[in-house]
PDB file of C-alpha atoms (C1' of nucleotides) in Angstrom:
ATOM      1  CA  UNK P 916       6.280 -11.313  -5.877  1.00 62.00           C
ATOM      2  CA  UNK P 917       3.299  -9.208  -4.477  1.00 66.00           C
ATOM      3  CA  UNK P 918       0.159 -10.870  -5.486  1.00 78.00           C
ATOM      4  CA  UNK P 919      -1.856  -8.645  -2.875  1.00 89.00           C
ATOM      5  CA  UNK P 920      -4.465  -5.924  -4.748  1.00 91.00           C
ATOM      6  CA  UNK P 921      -4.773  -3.545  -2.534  1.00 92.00           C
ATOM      7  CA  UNK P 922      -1.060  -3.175  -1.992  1.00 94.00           C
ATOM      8  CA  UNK P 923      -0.827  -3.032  -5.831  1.00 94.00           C
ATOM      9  CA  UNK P 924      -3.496  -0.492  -5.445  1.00 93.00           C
ATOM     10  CA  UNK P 925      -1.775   1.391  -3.064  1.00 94.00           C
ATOM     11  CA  UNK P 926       0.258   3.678  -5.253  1.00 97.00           C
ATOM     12  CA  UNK P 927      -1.572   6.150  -7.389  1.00 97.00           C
ATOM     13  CA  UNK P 928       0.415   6.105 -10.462  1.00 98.00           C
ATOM     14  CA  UNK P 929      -0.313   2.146 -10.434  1.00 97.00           C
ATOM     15  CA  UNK P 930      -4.098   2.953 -10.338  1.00 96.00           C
ATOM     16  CA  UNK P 931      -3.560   5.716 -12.485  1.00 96.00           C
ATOM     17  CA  UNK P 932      -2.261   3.360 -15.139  1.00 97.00           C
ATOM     18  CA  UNK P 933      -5.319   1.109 -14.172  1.00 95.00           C
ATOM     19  CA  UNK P 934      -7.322   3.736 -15.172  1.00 94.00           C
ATOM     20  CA  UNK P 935      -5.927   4.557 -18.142  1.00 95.00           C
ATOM     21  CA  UNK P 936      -6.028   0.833 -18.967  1.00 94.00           C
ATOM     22  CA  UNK P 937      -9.683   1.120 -18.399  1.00 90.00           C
ATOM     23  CA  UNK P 938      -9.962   2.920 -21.726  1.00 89.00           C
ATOM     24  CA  UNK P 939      -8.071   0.457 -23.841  1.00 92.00           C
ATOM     25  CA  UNK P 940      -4.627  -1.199 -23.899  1.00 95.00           C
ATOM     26  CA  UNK P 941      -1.446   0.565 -24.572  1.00 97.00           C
ATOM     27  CA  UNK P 942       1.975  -0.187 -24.897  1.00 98.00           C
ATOM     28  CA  UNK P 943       4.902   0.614 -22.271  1.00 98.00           C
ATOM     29  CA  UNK P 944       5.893   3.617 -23.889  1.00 98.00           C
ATOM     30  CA  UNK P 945       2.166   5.068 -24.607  1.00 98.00           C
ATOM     31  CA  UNK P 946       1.288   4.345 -20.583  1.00 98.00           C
ATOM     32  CA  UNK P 947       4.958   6.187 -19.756  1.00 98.00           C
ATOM     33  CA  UNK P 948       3.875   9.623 -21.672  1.00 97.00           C
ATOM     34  CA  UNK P 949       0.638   9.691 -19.302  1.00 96.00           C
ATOM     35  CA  UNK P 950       2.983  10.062 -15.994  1.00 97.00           C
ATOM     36  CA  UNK P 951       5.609  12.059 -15.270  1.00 95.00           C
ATOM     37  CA  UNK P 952       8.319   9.476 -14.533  1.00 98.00           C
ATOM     38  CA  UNK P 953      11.013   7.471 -16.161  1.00 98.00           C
ATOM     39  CA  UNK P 954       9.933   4.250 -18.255  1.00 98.00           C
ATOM     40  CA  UNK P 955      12.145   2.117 -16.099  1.00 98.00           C
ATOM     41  CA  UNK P 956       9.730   3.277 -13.105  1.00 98.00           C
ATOM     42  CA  UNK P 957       6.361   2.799 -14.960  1.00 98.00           C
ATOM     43  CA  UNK P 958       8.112  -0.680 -15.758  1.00 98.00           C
ATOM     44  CA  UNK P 959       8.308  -1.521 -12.244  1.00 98.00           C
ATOM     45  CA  UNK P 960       5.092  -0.678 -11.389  1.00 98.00           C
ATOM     46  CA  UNK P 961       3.654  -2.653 -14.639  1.00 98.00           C
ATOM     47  CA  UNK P 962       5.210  -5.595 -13.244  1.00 98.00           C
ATOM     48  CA  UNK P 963       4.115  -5.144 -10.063  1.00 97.00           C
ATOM     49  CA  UNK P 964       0.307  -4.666 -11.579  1.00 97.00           C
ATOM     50  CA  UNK P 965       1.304  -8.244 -13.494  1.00 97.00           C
ATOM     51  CA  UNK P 966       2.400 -10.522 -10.816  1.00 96.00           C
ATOM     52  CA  UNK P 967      -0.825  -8.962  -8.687  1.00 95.00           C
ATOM     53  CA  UNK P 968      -2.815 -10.130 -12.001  1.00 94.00           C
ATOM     54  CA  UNK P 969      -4.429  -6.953 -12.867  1.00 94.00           C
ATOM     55  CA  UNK P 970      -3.059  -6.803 -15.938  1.00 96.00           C
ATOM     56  CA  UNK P 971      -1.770  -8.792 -18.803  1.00 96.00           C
ATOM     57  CA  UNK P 972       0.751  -8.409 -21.441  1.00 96.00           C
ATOM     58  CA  UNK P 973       1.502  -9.690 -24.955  1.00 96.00           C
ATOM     59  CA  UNK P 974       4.475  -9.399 -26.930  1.00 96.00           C
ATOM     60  CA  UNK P 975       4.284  -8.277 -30.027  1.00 95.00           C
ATOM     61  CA  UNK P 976       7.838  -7.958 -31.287  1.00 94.00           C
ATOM     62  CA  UNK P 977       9.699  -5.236 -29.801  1.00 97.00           C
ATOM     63  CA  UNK P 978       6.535  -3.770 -28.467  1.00 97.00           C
ATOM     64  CA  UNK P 979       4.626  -5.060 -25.639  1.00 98.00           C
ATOM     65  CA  UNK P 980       0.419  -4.647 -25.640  1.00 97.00           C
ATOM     66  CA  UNK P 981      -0.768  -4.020 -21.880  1.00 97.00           C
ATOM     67  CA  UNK P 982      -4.197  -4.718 -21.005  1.00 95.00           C
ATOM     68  CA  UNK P 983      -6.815  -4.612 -17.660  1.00 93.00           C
ATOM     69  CA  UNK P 984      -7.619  -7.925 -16.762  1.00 90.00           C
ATOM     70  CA  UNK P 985     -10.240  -6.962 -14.034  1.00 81.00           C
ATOM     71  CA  UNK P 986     -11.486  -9.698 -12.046  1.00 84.00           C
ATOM     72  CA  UNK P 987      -9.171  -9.158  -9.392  1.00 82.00           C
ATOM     73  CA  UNK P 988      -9.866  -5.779  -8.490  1.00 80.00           C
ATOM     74  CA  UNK P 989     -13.612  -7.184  -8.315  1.00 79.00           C
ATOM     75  CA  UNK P 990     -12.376  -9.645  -5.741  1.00 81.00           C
ATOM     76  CA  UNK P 991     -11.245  -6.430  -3.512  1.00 82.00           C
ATOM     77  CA  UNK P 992     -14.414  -4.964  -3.934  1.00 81.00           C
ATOM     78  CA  UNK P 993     -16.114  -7.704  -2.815  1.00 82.00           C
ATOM     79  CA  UNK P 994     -13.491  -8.023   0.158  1.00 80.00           C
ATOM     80  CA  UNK P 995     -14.782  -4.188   0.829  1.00 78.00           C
ATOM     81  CA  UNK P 996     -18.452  -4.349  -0.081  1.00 78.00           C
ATOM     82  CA  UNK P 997     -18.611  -7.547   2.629  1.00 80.00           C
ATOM     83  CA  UNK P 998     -16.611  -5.375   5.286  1.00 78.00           C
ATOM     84  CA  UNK P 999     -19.539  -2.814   4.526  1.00 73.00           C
ATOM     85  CA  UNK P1000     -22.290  -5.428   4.556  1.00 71.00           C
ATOM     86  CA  UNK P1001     -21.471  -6.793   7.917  1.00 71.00           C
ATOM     87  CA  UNK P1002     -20.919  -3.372   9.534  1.00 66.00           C
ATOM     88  CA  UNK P1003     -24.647  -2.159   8.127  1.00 63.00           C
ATOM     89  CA  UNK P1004     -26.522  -4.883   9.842  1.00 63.00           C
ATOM     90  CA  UNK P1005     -24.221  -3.759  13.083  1.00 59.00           C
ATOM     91  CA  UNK P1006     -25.132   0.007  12.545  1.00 54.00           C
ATOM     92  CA  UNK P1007     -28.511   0.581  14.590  1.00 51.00           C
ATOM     93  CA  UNK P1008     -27.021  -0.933  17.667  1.00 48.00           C
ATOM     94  CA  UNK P1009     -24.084   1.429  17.175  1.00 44.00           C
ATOM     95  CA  UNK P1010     -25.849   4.204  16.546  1.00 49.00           C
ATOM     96  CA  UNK P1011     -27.906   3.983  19.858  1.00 47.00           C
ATOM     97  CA  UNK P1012     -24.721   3.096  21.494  1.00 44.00           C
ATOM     98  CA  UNK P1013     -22.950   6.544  20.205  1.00 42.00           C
ATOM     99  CA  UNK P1014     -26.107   8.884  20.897  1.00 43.00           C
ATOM    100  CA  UNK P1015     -26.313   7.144  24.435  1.00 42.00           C
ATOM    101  CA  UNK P1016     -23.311   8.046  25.126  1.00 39.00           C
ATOM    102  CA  UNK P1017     -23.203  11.877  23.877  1.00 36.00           C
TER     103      UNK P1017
ATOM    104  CA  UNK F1407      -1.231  12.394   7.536  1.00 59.00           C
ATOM    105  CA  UNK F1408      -2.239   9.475   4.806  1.00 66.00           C
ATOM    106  CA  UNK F1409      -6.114  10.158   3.467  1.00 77.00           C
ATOM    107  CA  UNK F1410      -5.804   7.153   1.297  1.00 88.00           C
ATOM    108  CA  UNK F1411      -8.198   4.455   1.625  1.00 91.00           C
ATOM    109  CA  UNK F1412      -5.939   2.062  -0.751  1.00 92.00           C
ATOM    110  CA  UNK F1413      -2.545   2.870   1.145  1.00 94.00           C
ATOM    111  CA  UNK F1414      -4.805   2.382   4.184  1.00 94.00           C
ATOM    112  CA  UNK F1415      -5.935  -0.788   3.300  1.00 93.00           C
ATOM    113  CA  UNK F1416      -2.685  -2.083   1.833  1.00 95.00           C
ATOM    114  CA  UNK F1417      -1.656  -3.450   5.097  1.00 97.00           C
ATOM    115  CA  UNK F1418      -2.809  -6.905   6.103  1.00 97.00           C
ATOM    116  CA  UNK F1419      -3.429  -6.204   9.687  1.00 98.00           C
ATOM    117  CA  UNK F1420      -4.724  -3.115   8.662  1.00 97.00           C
ATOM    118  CA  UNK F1421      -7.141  -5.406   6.626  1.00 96.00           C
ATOM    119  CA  UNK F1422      -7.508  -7.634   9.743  1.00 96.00           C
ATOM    120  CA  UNK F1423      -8.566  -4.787  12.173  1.00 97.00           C
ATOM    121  CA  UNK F1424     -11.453  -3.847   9.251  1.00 95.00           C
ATOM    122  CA  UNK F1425     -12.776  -7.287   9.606  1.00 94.00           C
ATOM    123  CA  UNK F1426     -12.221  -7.460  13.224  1.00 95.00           C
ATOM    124  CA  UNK F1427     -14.157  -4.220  13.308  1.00 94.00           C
ATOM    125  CA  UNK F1428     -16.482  -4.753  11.117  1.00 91.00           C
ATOM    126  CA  UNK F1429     -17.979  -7.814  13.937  1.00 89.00           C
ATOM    127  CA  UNK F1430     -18.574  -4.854  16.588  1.00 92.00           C
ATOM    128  CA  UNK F1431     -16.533  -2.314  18.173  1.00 95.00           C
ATOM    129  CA  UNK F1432     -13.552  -2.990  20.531  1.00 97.00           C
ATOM    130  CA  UNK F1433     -10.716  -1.728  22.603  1.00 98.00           C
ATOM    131  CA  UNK F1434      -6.821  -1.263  21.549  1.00 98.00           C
ATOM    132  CA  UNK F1435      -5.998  -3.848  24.081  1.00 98.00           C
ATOM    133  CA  UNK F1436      -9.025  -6.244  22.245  1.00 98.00           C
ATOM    134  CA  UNK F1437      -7.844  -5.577  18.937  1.00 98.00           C
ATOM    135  CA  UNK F1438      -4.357  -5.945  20.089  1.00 98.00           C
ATOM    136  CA  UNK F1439      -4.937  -9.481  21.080  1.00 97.00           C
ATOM    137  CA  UNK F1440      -5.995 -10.658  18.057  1.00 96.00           C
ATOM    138  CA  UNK F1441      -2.638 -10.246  16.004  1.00 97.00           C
ATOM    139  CA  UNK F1442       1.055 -11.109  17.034  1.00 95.00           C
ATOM    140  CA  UNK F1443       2.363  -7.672  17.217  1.00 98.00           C
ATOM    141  CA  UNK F1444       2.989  -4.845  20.268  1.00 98.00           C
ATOM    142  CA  UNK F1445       0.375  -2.759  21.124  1.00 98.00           C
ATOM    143  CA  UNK F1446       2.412   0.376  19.815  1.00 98.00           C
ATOM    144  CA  UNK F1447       2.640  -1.483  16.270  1.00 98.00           C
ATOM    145  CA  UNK F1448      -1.554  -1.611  16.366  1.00 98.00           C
ATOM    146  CA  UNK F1449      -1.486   1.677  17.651  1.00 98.00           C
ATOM    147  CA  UNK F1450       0.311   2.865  14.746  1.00 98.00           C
ATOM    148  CA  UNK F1451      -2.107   0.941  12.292  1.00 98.00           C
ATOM    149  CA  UNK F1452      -5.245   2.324  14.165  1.00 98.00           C
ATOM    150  CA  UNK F1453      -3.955   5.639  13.481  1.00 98.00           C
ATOM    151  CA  UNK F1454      -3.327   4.882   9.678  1.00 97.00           C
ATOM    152  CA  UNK F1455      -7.103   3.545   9.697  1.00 97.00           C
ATOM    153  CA  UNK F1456      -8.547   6.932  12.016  1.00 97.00           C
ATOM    154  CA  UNK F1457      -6.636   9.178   9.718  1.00 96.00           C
ATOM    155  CA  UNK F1458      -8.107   7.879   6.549  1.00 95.00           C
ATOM    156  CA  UNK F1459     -11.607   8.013   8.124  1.00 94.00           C
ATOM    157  CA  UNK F1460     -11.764   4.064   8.097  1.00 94.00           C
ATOM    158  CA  UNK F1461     -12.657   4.096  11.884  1.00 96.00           C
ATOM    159  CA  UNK F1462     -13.905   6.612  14.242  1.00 96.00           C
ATOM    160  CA  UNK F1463     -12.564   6.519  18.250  1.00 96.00           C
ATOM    161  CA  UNK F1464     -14.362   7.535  21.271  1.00 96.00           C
ATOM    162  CA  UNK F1465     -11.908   8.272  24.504  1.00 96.00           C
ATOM    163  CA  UNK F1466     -13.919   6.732  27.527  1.00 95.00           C
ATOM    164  CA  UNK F1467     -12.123   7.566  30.328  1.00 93.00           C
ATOM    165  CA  UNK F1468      -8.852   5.594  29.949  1.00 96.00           C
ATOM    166  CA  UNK F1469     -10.296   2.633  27.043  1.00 97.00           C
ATOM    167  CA  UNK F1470     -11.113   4.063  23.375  1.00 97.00           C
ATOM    168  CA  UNK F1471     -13.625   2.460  22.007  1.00 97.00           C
ATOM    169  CA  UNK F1472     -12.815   1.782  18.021  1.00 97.00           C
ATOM    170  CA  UNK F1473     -15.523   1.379  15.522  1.00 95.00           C
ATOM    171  CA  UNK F1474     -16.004   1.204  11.904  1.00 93.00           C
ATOM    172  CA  UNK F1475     -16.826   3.905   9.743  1.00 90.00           C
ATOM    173  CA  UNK F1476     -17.359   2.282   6.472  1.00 81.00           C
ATOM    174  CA  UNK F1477     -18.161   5.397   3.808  1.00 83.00           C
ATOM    175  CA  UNK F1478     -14.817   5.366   2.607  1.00 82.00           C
ATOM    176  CA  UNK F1479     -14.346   1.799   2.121  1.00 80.00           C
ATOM    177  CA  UNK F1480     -17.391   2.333  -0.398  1.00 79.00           C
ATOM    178  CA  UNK F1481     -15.902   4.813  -2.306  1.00 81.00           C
ATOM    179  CA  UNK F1482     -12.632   2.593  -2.606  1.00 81.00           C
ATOM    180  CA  UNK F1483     -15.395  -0.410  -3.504  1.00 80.00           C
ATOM    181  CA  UNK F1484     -16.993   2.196  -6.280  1.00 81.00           C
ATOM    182  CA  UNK F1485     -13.570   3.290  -8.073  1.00 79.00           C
ATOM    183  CA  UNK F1486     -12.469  -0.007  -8.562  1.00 78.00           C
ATOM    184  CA  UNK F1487     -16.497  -1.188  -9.496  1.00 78.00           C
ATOM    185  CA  UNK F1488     -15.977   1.614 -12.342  1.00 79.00           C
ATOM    186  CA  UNK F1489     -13.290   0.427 -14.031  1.00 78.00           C
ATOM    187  CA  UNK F1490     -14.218  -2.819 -14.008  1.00 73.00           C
ATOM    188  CA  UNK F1491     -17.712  -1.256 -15.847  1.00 71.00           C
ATOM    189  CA  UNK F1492     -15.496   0.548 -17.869  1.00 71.00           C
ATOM    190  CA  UNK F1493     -13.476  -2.195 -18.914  1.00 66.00           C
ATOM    191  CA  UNK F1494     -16.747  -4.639 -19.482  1.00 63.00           C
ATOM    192  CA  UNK F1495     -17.861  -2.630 -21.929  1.00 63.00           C
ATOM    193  CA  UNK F1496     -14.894  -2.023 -24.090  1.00 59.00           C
ATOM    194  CA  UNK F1497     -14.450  -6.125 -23.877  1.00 54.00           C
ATOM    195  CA  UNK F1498     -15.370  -7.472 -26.583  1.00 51.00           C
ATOM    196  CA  UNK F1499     -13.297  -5.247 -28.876  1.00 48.00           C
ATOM    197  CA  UNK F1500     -10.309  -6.482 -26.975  1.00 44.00           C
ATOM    198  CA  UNK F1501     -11.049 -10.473 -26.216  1.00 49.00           C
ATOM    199  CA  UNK F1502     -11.592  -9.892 -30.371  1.00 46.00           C
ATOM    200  CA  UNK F1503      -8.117  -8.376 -31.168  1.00 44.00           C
ATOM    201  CA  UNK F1504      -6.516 -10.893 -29.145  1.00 42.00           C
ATOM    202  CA  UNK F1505      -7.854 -13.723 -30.760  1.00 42.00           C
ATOM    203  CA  UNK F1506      -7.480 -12.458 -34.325  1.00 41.00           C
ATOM    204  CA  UNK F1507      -3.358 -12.022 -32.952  1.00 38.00           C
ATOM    205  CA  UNK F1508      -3.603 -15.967 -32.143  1.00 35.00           C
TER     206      UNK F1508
ATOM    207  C1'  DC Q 437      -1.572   9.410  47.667  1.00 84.95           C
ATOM    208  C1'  DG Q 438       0.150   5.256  45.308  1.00 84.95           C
ATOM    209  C1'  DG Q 439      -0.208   1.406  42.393  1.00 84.95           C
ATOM    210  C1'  DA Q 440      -2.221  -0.787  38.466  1.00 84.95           C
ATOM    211  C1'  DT Q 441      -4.114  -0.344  33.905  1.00 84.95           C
ATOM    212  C1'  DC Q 442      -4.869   1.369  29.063  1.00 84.95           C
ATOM    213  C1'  DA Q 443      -2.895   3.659  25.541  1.00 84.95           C
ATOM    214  C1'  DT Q 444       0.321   6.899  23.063  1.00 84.95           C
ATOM    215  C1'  DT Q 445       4.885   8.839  22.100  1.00 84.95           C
ATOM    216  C1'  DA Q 446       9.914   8.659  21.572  1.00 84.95           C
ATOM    217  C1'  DA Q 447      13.937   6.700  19.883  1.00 84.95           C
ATOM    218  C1'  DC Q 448      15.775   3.459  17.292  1.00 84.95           C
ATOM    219  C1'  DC Q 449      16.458  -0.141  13.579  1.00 84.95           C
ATOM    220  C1'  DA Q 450      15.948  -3.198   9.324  1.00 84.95           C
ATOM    221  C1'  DT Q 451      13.506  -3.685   5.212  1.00 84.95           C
ATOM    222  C1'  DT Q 452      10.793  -2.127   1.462  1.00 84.95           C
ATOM    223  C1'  DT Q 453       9.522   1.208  -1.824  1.00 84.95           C
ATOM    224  C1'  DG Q 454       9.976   4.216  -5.583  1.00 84.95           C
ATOM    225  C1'  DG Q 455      12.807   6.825  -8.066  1.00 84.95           C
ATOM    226  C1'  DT Q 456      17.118   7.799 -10.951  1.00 84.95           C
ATOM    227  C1'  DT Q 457      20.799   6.937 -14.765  1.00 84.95           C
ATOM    228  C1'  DA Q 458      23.457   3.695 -17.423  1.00 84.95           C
ATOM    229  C1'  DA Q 459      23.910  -0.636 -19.522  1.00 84.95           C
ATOM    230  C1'  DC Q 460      21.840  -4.533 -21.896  1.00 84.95           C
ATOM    231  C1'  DA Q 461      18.577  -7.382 -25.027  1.00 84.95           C
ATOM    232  C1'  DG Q 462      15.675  -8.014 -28.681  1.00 84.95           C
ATOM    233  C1'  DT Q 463      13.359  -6.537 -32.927  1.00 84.95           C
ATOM    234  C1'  DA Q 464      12.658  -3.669 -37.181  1.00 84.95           C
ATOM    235  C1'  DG Q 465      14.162  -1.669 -41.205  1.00 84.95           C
ATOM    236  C1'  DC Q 466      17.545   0.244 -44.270  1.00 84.95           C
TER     237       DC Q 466
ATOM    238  C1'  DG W 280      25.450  -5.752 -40.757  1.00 84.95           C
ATOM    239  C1'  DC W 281      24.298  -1.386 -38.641  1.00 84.95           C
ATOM    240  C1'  DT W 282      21.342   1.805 -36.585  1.00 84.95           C
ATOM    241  C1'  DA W 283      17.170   3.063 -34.353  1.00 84.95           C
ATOM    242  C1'  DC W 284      13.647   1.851 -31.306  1.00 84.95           C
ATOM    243  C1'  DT W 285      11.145  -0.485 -27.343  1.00 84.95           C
ATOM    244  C1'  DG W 286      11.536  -2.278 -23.121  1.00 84.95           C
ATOM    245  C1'  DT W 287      13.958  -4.581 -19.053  1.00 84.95           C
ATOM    246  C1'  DT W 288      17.779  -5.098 -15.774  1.00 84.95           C
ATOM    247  C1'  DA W 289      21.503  -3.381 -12.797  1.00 84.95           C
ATOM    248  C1'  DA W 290      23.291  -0.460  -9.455  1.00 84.95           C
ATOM    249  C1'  DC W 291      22.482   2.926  -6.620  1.00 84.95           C
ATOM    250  C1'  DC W 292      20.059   6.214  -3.396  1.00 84.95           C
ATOM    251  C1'  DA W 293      16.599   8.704  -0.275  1.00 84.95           C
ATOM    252  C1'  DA W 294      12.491   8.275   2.028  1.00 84.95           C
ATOM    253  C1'  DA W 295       8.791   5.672   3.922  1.00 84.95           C
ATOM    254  C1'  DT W 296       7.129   1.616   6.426  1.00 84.95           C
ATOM    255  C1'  DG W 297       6.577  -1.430  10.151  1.00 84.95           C
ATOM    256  C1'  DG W 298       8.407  -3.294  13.928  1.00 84.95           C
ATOM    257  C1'  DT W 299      10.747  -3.164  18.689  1.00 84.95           C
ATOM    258  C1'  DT W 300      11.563  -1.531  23.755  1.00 84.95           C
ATOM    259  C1'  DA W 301      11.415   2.166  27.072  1.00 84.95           C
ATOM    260  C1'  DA W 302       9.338   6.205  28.707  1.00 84.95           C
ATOM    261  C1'  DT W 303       5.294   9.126  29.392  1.00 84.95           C
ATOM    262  C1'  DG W 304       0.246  10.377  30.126  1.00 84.95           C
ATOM    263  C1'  DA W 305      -3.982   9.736  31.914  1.00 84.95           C
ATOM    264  C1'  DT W 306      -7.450   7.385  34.557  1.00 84.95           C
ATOM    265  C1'  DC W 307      -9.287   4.229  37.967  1.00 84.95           C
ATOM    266  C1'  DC W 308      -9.394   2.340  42.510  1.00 84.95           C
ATOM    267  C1'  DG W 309      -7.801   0.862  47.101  1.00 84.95           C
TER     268       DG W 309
END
DNA sequence: CGGATCATTAACCATTTGGTTAACAGTAGC
DNA sequence: GCTACTGTTAACCAAATGGTTAATGATCCG
């Protein structure tokens, strides 16, 4: 199990597939044409995306339907936009710090 | 060389060092301290984090001094921000075809 | 100079990752 | 039932990742 976004993140045919997700769901197959891999690879990486809970999937006989399910990428950019946050109300002290020192 | 924020960030110390960071700047040996690995192991991960423009280094005589540099983070923050906006707006077609397939 | 300190580099190792092809499982349709 | 189709699992492999210890570089200070 991964269960960690940005390390689901961290491969770009995984957000590439998020991306294309973004536009509407898609089966297996459909998401497999957009890369240029095997469909035993992008099914790896689906379930990878699926245990990290990015996306979900429903079985519609021998088709599956993937779809975004976005709220945890929102929690990383929360995680990222806090990181930033913090830092800005750091900055001006910084900054004096750096241009004292050039 | 690396030049991706996600892969950057898909580490958890590399994660930890942000937030450490992101409270002021510090030394290796400070941010070594902090996590249960060798100082060549953070050095490694500070490297990741300078290379992908997550953290900027200034050399004073025989200390660096590591700081945050948080632009990219943002731009991480904003790609996953737009799919979620993507996503929101094709939502309702989707929660709809789902529940009709109940 | 010589020793101590801060940090990186080198060499090495185990594990994880990401890909492949081939085999298997389930469903659809004749 | 048989064949075609959609997708996953198995077995395998090469490369990348993340850690270690030991060696090296560079600076500070007595």
């Amino acid at each position: 199990m991964v269960n960690d976004p940005f390390k689901a993140l961290s491969h770009p045919i995984r957000r590439g597939i998020v991306e294309r997700l973004a536009g509407g769901p898609a089966s297996v197959g459909e998401v497999t044409r957009d890369f240029g891999v095997s469909k035993p690879a992008i099914s790896k990486h689906l379930k990878v995306l699926e245990e990290t809970g990015v996306i979900t999937r429903v079985v519609e006989g021998r088709t599956h339907r993937i779809a975004l399910k976005p709220e945890v990428l929102d929690e990383a950019a929360e995680w990222m936009e806090r990181q930033r946050a913090i830092w800005e109300r750091m900055f001006d002290v910084v900054d004096e710090y750096l241009k004292e020192k050039r």
